[in-house]
Every structure is written in structure tokens, then in C-alpha cells.
Short mmCIF file of C-alpha atoms in Angstrom, two decimals:
data_model
loop_
_atom_site.label_atom_id
_atom_site.label_comp_id
_atom_site.label_asym_id
_atom_site.label_seq_id
_atom_site.Cartn_x
_atom_site.Cartn_y
_atom_site.Cartn_z
CA UNK A 1 0.13 -0.04 0.07
CA UNK A 2 1.12 3.62 -0.28
CA UNK A 3 2.30 5.34 2.12
CA UNK A 4 1.00 9.02 1.89
CA UNK A 5 2.60 12.15 3.14
CA UNK A 6 1.74 13.34 6.63
CA UNK A 7 0.55 16.61 5.13
CA UNK A 8 -2.61 15.13 3.32
CA UNK A 9 -3.95 13.30 6.55
CA UNK A 10 -4.27 17.20 8.23
CA UNK A 11 -6.33 18.29 5.18
CA UNK A 12 -10.08 17.67 3.86
CA UNK A 13 -11.86 17.82 0.71
CA UNK A 14 -13.57 20.75 -0.06
CA UNK A 15 -17.01 20.59 1.38
CA UNK A 16 -18.56 22.61 -1.21
CA UNK A 17 -17.56 20.86 -4.27
CA UNK A 18 -18.17 17.64 -2.26
CA UNK A 19 -21.73 18.74 -2.23
CA UNK A 20 -21.99 20.11 -5.73
CA UNK A 21 -20.36 16.35 -6.75
CA UNK A 22 -23.22 14.30 -4.55
CA UNK A 23 -26.24 16.82 -6.36
CA UNK A 24 -24.75 15.62 -9.63
CA UNK A 25 -24.53 11.77 -8.52
CA UNK A 26 -27.80 12.15 -7.27
CA UNK A 27 -28.88 13.59 -10.83
CA UNK A 28 -27.24 10.89 -13.16
CA UNK A 29 -29.73 8.45 -10.65
CA UNK A 30 -32.71 10.40 -11.66
CA UNK A 31 -33.22 12.44 -8.93
CA UNK A 32 -34.60 15.65 -9.56
CA UNK A 33 -31.93 17.80 -7.49
CA UNK A 34 -31.91 21.66 -6.76
CA UNK A 35 -28.23 22.33 -5.92
CA UNK A 36 -27.58 25.64 -4.29
CA UNK A 37 -24.16 24.39 -2.84
CA UNK A 38 -21.90 25.76 -5.53
CA UNK A 39 -20.21 29.23 -5.42
CA UNK A 40 -20.64 29.94 -8.87
CA UNK A 41 -22.47 32.57 -11.02
CA UNK A 42 -24.95 31.27 -13.39
CA UNK A 43 -24.28 34.12 -15.99
CA UNK A 44 -22.71 33.08 -18.72
CA UNK A 45 -19.47 34.47 -19.55
CA UNK A 46 -19.83 37.80 -21.68
CA UNK A 47 -19.64 37.49 -25.30
CA UNK A 48 -17.00 40.04 -25.58
CA UNK A 49 -14.50 38.40 -23.21
CA UNK A 50 -15.02 35.02 -24.80
CA UNK A 51 -14.86 36.58 -28.42
CA UNK A 52 -10.96 37.62 -27.12
CA UNK A 53 -10.09 34.33 -26.16
CA UNK A 54 -11.65 32.78 -29.40
CA UNK A 55 -9.14 35.65 -31.51
CA UNK A 56 -6.44 34.20 -29.35
CA UNK A 57 -6.37 30.99 -30.26
CA UNK A 58 -7.21 32.08 -33.76
CA UNK A 59 -3.73 34.59 -33.48
CA UNK A 60 -1.73 31.57 -32.41
CA UNK A 61 -1.28 32.89 -28.40
CA UNK A 62 -0.87 29.34 -27.23
CA UNK A 63 2.61 29.12 -25.93
CA UNK A 64 4.02 29.45 -22.79
CA UNK A 65 3.61 32.85 -21.00
CA UNK A 66 6.01 34.92 -17.91
CA UNK A 67 5.36 32.72 -14.96
CA UNK A 68 3.75 35.86 -13.41
CA UNK A 69 1.57 36.64 -16.17
CA UNK A 70 1.53 38.38 -19.37
CA UNK A 71 2.82 42.43 -19.30
CA UNK A 72 -0.95 43.20 -20.85
CA UNK A 73 -3.04 41.43 -18.10
CA UNK A 74 -0.84 42.77 -15.63
CA UNK A 75 -1.29 46.17 -16.80
CA UNK A 76 -4.97 45.78 -16.62
CA UNK A 77 -4.82 44.24 -13.07
CA UNK A 78 -2.67 47.53 -12.09
CA UNK A 79 -5.29 49.71 -14.15
CA UNK A 80 -8.17 48.21 -12.39
CA UNK A 81 -6.63 48.60 -8.86
CA UNK A 82 -6.28 52.31 -9.61
CA UNK A 83 -9.69 52.92 -11.46
CA UNK A 84 -11.69 50.82 -8.58
CA UNK A 85 -9.69 50.67 -5.22
CA UNK A 86 -7.46 54.07 -6.13
CA UNK A 87 -4.30 51.63 -5.19
CA UNK A 88 -1.13 51.95 -7.01
CA UNK A 89 0.90 49.24 -7.65
CA UNK A 90 3.92 48.53 -10.19
CA UNK A 91 4.10 45.42 -12.29
CA UNK A 92 6.67 43.59 -9.78
CA UNK A 93 3.88 44.08 -7.46
CA UNK A 94 1.27 41.80 -9.40
CA UNK A 95 1.50 38.09 -9.58
CA UNK A 96 -1.39 36.58 -11.80
CA UNK A 97 -2.11 32.69 -10.89
CA UNK A 98 -4.54 29.80 -11.96
CA UNK A 99 -7.58 31.41 -10.02
CA UNK A 100 -8.05 33.08 -6.57
CA UNK A 101 -7.39 29.70 -4.59
CA UNK A 102 -3.78 29.41 -6.22
CA UNK A 103 -3.13 33.02 -5.23
CA UNK A 104 -3.99 32.29 -1.57
CA UNK A 105 -1.92 29.21 -1.86
CA UNK A 106 1.02 30.64 -3.17
CA UNK A 107 0.94 33.24 -0.38
CA UNK A 108 0.92 30.91 2.45
CA UNK A 109 3.51 28.45 1.00
CA UNK A 110 5.71 31.76 0.94
CA UNK A 111 5.36 32.66 4.24
CA UNK A 112 4.06 30.19 6.63
CA UNK A 113 6.38 27.25 7.95
CA UNK A 114 6.02 24.81 11.27
CA UNK A 115 4.60 26.77 13.94
CA UNK A 116 3.48 29.92 12.31
CA UNK A 117 0.20 30.96 13.02
CA UNK A 118 -2.53 32.46 11.03
CA UNK A 119 -5.65 34.06 12.07
CA UNK A 120 -9.07 33.52 10.42
CA UNK A 121 -12.40 34.82 11.25
CA UNK A 122 -14.90 32.60 10.62
CA UNK A 123 -17.19 31.75 8.93
CA UNK A 124 -14.63 31.26 7.03
CA UNK A 125 -14.18 30.20 3.26
CA UNK A 126 -13.48 26.38 3.60
CA UNK A 127 -9.91 26.40 2.06
CA UNK A 128 -8.21 28.91 4.37
CA UNK A 129 -7.52 26.63 7.05
CA UNK A 130 -6.65 23.52 4.88
CA UNK A 131 -4.26 25.59 2.63
CA UNK A 132 -2.46 26.70 6.24
CA UNK A 133 -2.31 23.11 7.12
CA UNK A 134 -0.60 22.26 3.97
CA UNK A 135 2.14 24.82 5.12
CA UNK A 136 2.32 23.28 8.36
CA UNK A 137 0.94 26.13 9.69
CA UNK A 138 -1.97 26.57 12.67
CA UNK A 139 -4.88 28.19 11.92
CA UNK A 140 -6.08 29.92 14.80
CA UNK A 141 -9.67 30.37 14.08
CA UNK A 142 -11.84 33.61 16.03
CA UNK A 143 -15.47 32.80 16.10
CA UNK A 144 -18.61 34.48 14.98
CA UNK A 145 -22.18 34.09 15.07
CA UNK A 146 -25.30 35.65 13.76
CA UNK A 147 -25.71 37.37 17.06
CA UNK A 148 -22.65 39.68 15.88
CA UNK A 149 -23.34 39.80 12.27
CA UNK A 150 -20.29 37.38 11.79
CA UNK A 151 -18.08 39.91 12.03
CA UNK A 152 -15.36 39.78 14.52
CA UNK A 153 -14.68 42.71 17.22
CA UNK A 154 -11.56 44.50 17.77
CA UNK A 155 -11.30 42.73 21.15
CA UNK A 156 -11.51 39.31 19.40
CA UNK A 157 -8.65 40.27 16.96
CA UNK A 158 -6.17 41.60 20.04
CA UNK A 159 -6.96 38.02 21.94
CA UNK A 160 -5.54 36.25 18.87
CA UNK A 161 -2.73 37.94 17.71
CA UNK A 162 0.49 37.50 19.20
CA UNK A 163 4.43 36.92 18.36
CA UNK A 164 3.38 33.83 16.36
CA UNK A 165 1.38 35.18 14.10
CA UNK A 166 2.44 35.88 10.44
CA UNK A 167 -0.85 36.62 8.96
CA UNK A 168 -4.49 37.33 9.09
CA UNK A 169 -7.04 36.76 6.31
CA UNK A 170 -10.00 38.89 6.07
CA UNK A 171 -12.72 38.46 3.26
CA UNK A 172 -15.42 40.94 2.69
CA UNK A 173 -17.92 40.62 1.42
CA UNK A 174 -17.81 37.25 2.83
CA UNK A 175 -18.04 33.90 1.38
CA UNK A 176 -20.36 32.12 3.33
CA UNK A 177 -22.19 34.91 4.75
CA UNK A 178 -22.12 37.56 2.02
CA UNK A 179 -21.62 40.46 4.94
CA UNK A 180 -19.11 43.11 4.39
CA UNK A 181 -17.39 44.94 7.12
CA UNK A 182 -17.98 48.84 6.98
CA UNK A 183 -15.42 51.70 6.77
CA UNK A 184 -15.28 52.32 10.32
CA UNK A 185 -15.46 48.63 11.33
CA UNK A 186 -11.89 48.08 8.88
CA UNK A 187 -10.69 51.66 10.54
CA UNK A 188 -11.15 49.82 14.15
CA UNK A 189 -9.59 46.26 12.80
CA UNK A 190 -6.60 48.44 11.63
CA UNK A 191 -5.88 50.31 14.73
CA UNK A 192 -5.41 46.79 16.33
CA UNK A 193 -3.20 45.40 13.41
CA UNK A 194 -1.17 48.37 14.22
CA UNK A 195 0.03 47.13 17.57
CA UNK A 196 1.39 43.91 15.83
CA UNK A 197 3.47 45.16 12.98
CA UNK A 198 4.88 41.67 12.01
CA UNK A 199 1.46 40.18 10.76
CA UNK A 200 0.63 40.36 7.39
CA UNK A 201 -2.45 41.13 6.35
CA UNK A 202 -4.46 39.55 3.08
CA UNK A 203 -7.64 40.63 1.77
CA UNK A 204 -9.34 38.44 0.13
CA UNK A 205 -11.98 40.82 -2.52
CA UNK A 206 -12.88 38.04 -4.89
CA UNK A 207 -16.79 39.35 -4.29
CA UNK A 208 -15.91 43.24 -4.37
CA UNK A 209 -18.03 43.85 -7.28
CA UNK A 210 -21.11 41.93 -6.37
CA UNK A 211 -22.21 43.97 -3.53
CA UNK A 212 -25.27 46.04 -3.01
CA UNK A 213 -25.17 47.97 0.44
CA UNK A 214 -22.74 50.66 0.10
CA UNK A 215 -19.63 50.87 -1.73
CA UNK A 216 -16.90 48.60 -1.63
CA UNK A 217 -13.87 49.75 0.78
CA UNK A 218 -10.99 47.12 1.89
CA UNK A 219 -8.65 47.55 4.78
CA UNK A 220 -6.48 49.42 2.60
CA UNK A 221 -8.91 51.92 1.64
CA UNK A 222 -9.93 52.54 5.33
CA UNK A 223 -6.30 52.07 6.52
CA UNK A 224 -3.90 53.47 3.84
CA UNK A 225 -0.71 53.06 6.53
CA UNK A 226 -1.03 49.43 6.20
CA UNK A 227 -0.57 49.58 2.34
CA UNK A 228 3.08 48.24 2.68
CA UNK A 229 1.87 44.72 4.76
CA UNK A 230 -1.08 44.17 3.13
CA UNK A 231 -1.56 41.52 -0.08
CA UNK A 232 -5.06 42.19 -2.29
CA UNK A 233 -6.24 39.07 -3.56
CA UNK A 234 -8.74 38.97 -6.15
CA UNK A 235 -9.48 37.40 -9.78
CA UNK A 236 -12.16 37.56 -12.59
CA UNK A 237 -14.07 34.20 -11.92
CA UNK A 238 -17.07 35.84 -9.83
CA UNK A 239 -17.85 39.14 -11.14
CA UNK A 240 -17.05 38.17 -14.76
CA UNK A 241 -18.60 34.61 -14.88
CA UNK A 242 -15.27 33.35 -15.44
CA UNK A 243 -15.06 30.39 -12.85
CA UNK A 244 -13.47 27.94 -15.35
CA UNK A 245 -11.03 29.99 -16.52
CA UNK A 246 -8.82 30.17 -13.64
CA UNK A 247 -7.36 33.48 -13.25
CA UNK A 248 -6.57 35.43 -9.89
CA UNK A 249 -4.05 37.91 -9.20
CA UNK A 250 -2.41 39.41 -5.92
CA UNK A 251 -0.61 42.59 -5.54
CA UNK A 252 1.44 43.84 -2.58
CA UNK A 253 4.97 44.16 -1.35
CA UNK A 254 7.39 43.34 -4.02
CA UNK A 255 9.68 40.97 -1.96
CA UNK A 256 6.54 39.32 -1.13
CA UNK A 257 5.17 38.73 -4.61
CA UNK A 258 8.79 37.58 -5.69
CA UNK A 259 8.42 34.58 -3.30
CA UNK A 260 4.89 33.58 -4.34
CA UNK A 261 6.42 33.57 -7.97
CA UNK A 262 9.16 31.38 -7.07
CA UNK A 263 6.55 28.99 -5.47
CA UNK A 264 4.41 29.26 -8.57
CA UNK A 265 7.28 28.74 -11.09
CA UNK A 266 8.06 25.18 -9.86
CA UNK A 267 4.22 24.29 -9.45
CA UNK A 268 2.45 25.62 -12.24
CA UNK A 269 4.58 27.64 -14.23
CA UNK A 270 2.21 30.76 -15.76
CA UNK A 271 -1.32 30.46 -15.91
CA UNK A 272 -3.34 29.38 -19.42
CA UNK A 273 -2.20 31.92 -21.88
CA UNK A 274 -5.67 32.31 -23.37
CA UNK A 275 -7.46 32.37 -20.07
CA UNK A 276 -4.87 35.50 -19.73
CA UNK A 277 -6.23 37.65 -22.80
CA UNK A 278 -9.58 37.01 -21.55
CA UNK A 279 -9.06 38.30 -18.27
CA UNK A 280 -7.32 41.57 -19.92
CA UNK A 281 -10.55 41.86 -21.81
CA UNK A 282 -12.35 41.57 -18.79
CA UNK A 283 -10.56 43.71 -16.75
CA UNK A 284 -10.26 46.57 -18.94
CA UNK A 285 -13.12 46.10 -21.47
CA UNK A 286 -16.58 47.23 -21.07
CA UNK A 287 -18.00 46.93 -17.16
CA UNK A 288 -21.68 48.31 -17.87
CA UNK A 289 -23.02 44.62 -17.27
CA UNK A 290 -22.18 44.82 -14.00
CA UNK A 291 -24.71 46.61 -12.44
CA UNK A 292 -27.42 44.54 -13.87
CA UNK A 293 -25.67 41.47 -12.47
CA UNK A 294 -25.92 43.00 -9.04
CA UNK A 295 -29.50 43.85 -9.62
CA UNK A 296 -30.43 40.34 -10.37
CA UNK A 297 -28.31 38.78 -7.40
CA UNK A 298 -29.79 41.28 -4.90
CA UNK A 299 -33.62 40.52 -6.03
CA UNK A 300 -32.80 36.68 -5.72
CA UNK A 301 -31.19 37.37 -2.04
CA UNK A 302 -34.22 39.63 -1.23
CA UNK A 303 -36.50 37.14 -1.75
CA UNK A 304 -34.39 34.14 -0.43
CA UNK A 305 -33.98 35.99 2.97
CA UNK A 306 -37.31 36.55 3.36
CA UNK A 307 -38.24 32.96 2.73
CA UNK A 308 -35.86 31.23 4.81
CA UNK A 309 -37.25 33.63 7.31
CA UNK A 310 -40.60 32.13 7.52
CA UNK A 311 -39.43 28.63 7.49
CA UNK A 312 -39.79 27.22 11.51
CA UNK A 313 -36.56 26.60 13.17
CA UNK A 314 -34.42 28.99 10.50
CA UNK A 315 -33.22 32.81 10.79
CA UNK A 316 -31.32 34.55 8.34
CA UNK A 317 -29.78 37.90 8.59
CA UNK A 318 -29.51 40.08 5.19
CA UNK A 319 -26.24 40.53 3.79
CA UNK A 320 -24.82 43.17 1.97
CA UNK A 321 -22.89 41.22 -0.76
CA UNK A 322 -21.72 38.04 -2.71
CA UNK A 323 -24.34 35.38 -3.39
CA UNK A 324 -24.83 33.57 -0.46
CA UNK A 325 -27.27 33.51 2.68
CA UNK A 326 -25.86 31.78 5.62
CA UNK A 327 -28.52 30.56 8.06
CA UNK A 328 -29.13 29.57 11.28
CA UNK A 329 -30.79 26.15 11.58
CA UNK A 330 -29.84 25.12 15.38
CA UNK A 331 -33.42 25.34 16.50
CA UNK A 332 -34.81 23.18 13.21
CA UNK A 333 -31.93 20.53 14.02
CA UNK A 334 -32.96 20.44 17.34
CA UNK A 335 -36.88 19.82 16.25
CA UNK A 336 -36.08 16.99 13.51
CA UNK A 337 -36.05 13.45 14.64
CA UNK A 338 -33.16 11.47 13.55
CA UNK A 339 -30.89 14.96 12.79
CA UNK A 340 -28.02 15.97 15.12
CA UNK A 341 -26.00 18.62 13.45
CA UNK A 342 -25.90 20.37 10.30
CA UNK A 343 -23.92 18.11 8.19
CA UNK A 344 -26.84 15.98 9.10
CA UNK A 345 -29.52 18.13 8.19
CA UNK A 346 -27.66 18.53 4.91
CA UNK A 347 -27.70 14.96 3.80
CA UNK A 348 -31.74 14.85 5.03
CA UNK A 349 -32.84 18.12 3.18
CA UNK A 350 -30.80 16.74 -0.19
CA UNK A 351 -32.76 13.40 0.53
CA UNK A 352 -35.99 14.33 1.63
CA UNK A 353 -36.57 17.78 -0.24
CA UNK A 354 -33.82 16.95 -3.23
CA UNK A 355 -32.27 20.53 -2.38
CA UNK A 356 -28.55 20.76 -1.84
CA UNK A 357 -27.26 23.13 0.68
CA UNK A 358 -23.58 23.04 2.52
CA UNK A 359 -23.35 22.39 6.08
CA UNK A 360 -21.77 25.32 7.87
CA UNK A 361 -19.47 22.89 10.00
CA UNK A 362 -17.16 23.35 6.93
CA UNK A 363 -17.12 27.19 7.35
CA UNK A 364 -16.15 26.65 11.00
CA UNK A 365 -20.06 27.61 12.04
CA UNK A 366 -21.61 24.23 13.16
CA UNK A 367 -25.57 24.86 13.22
CA UNK A 368 -25.49 26.89 10.23
CA UNK A 369 -26.44 26.12 6.37
CA UNK A 370 -25.21 27.79 3.57
CA UNK A 371 -27.50 28.25 0.35
CA UNK A 372 -25.91 29.91 -2.62
CA UNK A 373 -28.35 32.05 -4.84
CA UNK A 374 -26.80 32.11 -8.04
CA UNK A 375 -29.46 30.37 -10.00
CA UNK A 376 -32.69 30.86 -11.51
CA UNK A 377 -35.45 32.33 -9.72
CA UNK A 378 -37.60 29.70 -10.77
CA UNK A 379 -35.32 26.87 -8.95
CA UNK A 380 -35.26 28.99 -5.65
CA UNK A 381 -38.82 29.49 -5.26
CA UNK A 382 -39.10 25.63 -6.31
CA UNK A 383 -36.43 25.04 -3.56
CA UNK A 384 -37.95 27.03 -0.82
CA UNK A 385 -41.45 25.15 -1.24
CA UNK A 386 -39.78 22.05 -0.96
CA UNK A 387 -37.65 23.07 2.08
CA UNK A 388 -41.10 24.23 3.58
CA UNK A 389 -42.70 21.20 3.20
CA UNK A 390 -39.98 19.24 4.90
CA UNK A 391 -39.05 21.88 7.78
CA UNK A 392 -42.78 22.04 8.37
#
């Protein structure tokens, strides 16, 4: 039998991908499953972006590129930061990778080693802790709940930070909750971080453009003096419906980007050449479709939050962006016979209601479930009727 590395035993498979795969398996067996597990926009990639990729293929742009991205895409990334975020980065401060997850993986591999701590607010995106574990680091989880709107307090952050902490993650708007920190809240967090100058800050801005409650602000916008110790993570997957194109990017201190580039050079090398051309067009081309997309997500959000709060044993906060509702299902769990926790409730609902949801335990929040409303209103209405039938 093959002897696997100790690293493989430290991590678990992605729960969101597992739920999506389970839904697909049941559909293949003839079940009418409504999948509300995947964090993937249901809109098609805009035509002008697809056409740019087609032209790239026809022009023979199918060879290796620079490890850290094409000059054209890096210029587009720099321009995007200037235009949208009023942040200035030189080309040597930017790294293009094979998706947002790859950017995070490069970051953690570049700076985290055995015994190093990484502070992660919960609920968190499922991959943060496992990427830290793969680097033999120690995730330090700050728990939050619906009672504090899923946001950490400055006091919680101060209690979690010490001399062994090398990295702090912030994701706003958040996956899985959809909540975003206000500028005042970011400033309060920044005040704590100033007391720990050796802690690097990672702001995951992947849902930046999918926001309907106030303008988007990240921690560097709120605290410009933290620019030199912050790495900004983003990508084209969510806003431009380009999940399968696999392009993410990071911007930050030049020495850190250089270290991340070294990691990437010995793993994937460059991102796909054709996808880079498409991403350049996405970032620098027509942005007029974004407000319409956000409007549709907001319409779905409003319907889902209202419908969830009418279900017995369920409570759900409205969110500020992204395309998720993260609801407290603990009273429903306590009431249902044969259901002991959120994992069993998720299994119960996919079997009895034929609706696939992701258990909150995957995000560090037992007792909750995540619903992705990145699907049609028709699907959402049917799903809510089915959930009501089972939970009532």
C-alpha cells in the first residue's frame, strides 16, 4: 500500500465541491436535485470576453507566457486597482495565478512554516484553514455568529494576535455569509493591527463587485498606512462569470510577490495563455453589465432571505453582497428527529427535499447552512417550497 505524506492526513476535501458532486451524482441517478451548493454565478461569460479568447486561439497565442502573467494582463490588473480601488501597484508588485485559490496557496506557501500561526475569522471560506495546514502552519480561528453579524470585534482580534502570528485573513464581502465590514469597522480592526507590525494582512476581495449595501472598501482603503503590509487578493471568477477560466491575481509588497512567483514557478508555471487574454479584456473592457448582474443577485437575495425567515427553526440575516445566504438552522436541527447536527441536516434535506445545501461546519460554523442563490428565481422558488415541506 502507498505510504502517503503526513500532509494529506491534515486536510479534508472541499465540502462545497463535495456537495456539488453529490448533487450531480443524484441527478445522474434520476433524482430532481436543485443544487444550491456551488459558489458559481449562473450567468454566462460575457461575449466580448469569450470573443477575445477565440481571437487569441486563432492568432496562435497558445505558448508559454511569463510565470507571473503577461505584461498586458498585469497592466490591466494595475489599471483595475487604480480605477476601482485607488491603489497603485507596479508590475513587480503583481502576480497572476491559476485562480484566486492559487493566489492564496502561493501566499501561504511563501510565508508560513511549521508553528507559524494564521488568524482566520469564522465563518471562513472552506479552503483557508486547509491551505494553512498544508504549509504546516496553525490556523487560529476567531468564531463569530449571527448575533454579531458574523463579524469579528477588535477585542477578539487583539486576543488572537501574538508574536507567532504571521498572517491575518479578511474576506469582505464574505463567503459564506455575504456580510461586509464597514469602513468604520475596518478602521477599528486596523487600529489593532498597528499594534502587531509583523503581522501580514491578506484581504480577499473576490466579491468586490457583487455588493449592494454601500460602496466597496477594503482595509487598505480604510487604513492607507497598512499598504506596505497588506496583500490584496482578487480574480475574475465571480464578477465576470469566469470560474472555469482560472485566473486570479495578487498585489502587494514586491519582495512577497517575488517569493510567491518562485513558488508558482515550481508548481504550475504560467496561467493559461488564452485565459489571460480573456481576463485582460474582462478587466479593461466594457463593465456595463455588472450593475445588471448585481441587481439580479439582489432580487434573489431579498426573496431568499424573506423565504428562509418564514421557515420554522430558521433565521437568516440580510447580507451586503456575494451570492450566499448563511442561516442559523440550530432550532430546526434540535426539532427534527434523527438529525443531530448541520451535516446530518444537509444530508436530510438533499434526500427528503432534493435541495443541496452546504453544512456550516465546513465554514467553521456548526449549526448553520449555506445557500447559494446563484441560480434562477424559478429554482429558488421551487427549492423554498420543498424546504418548507420538509421543515414544516
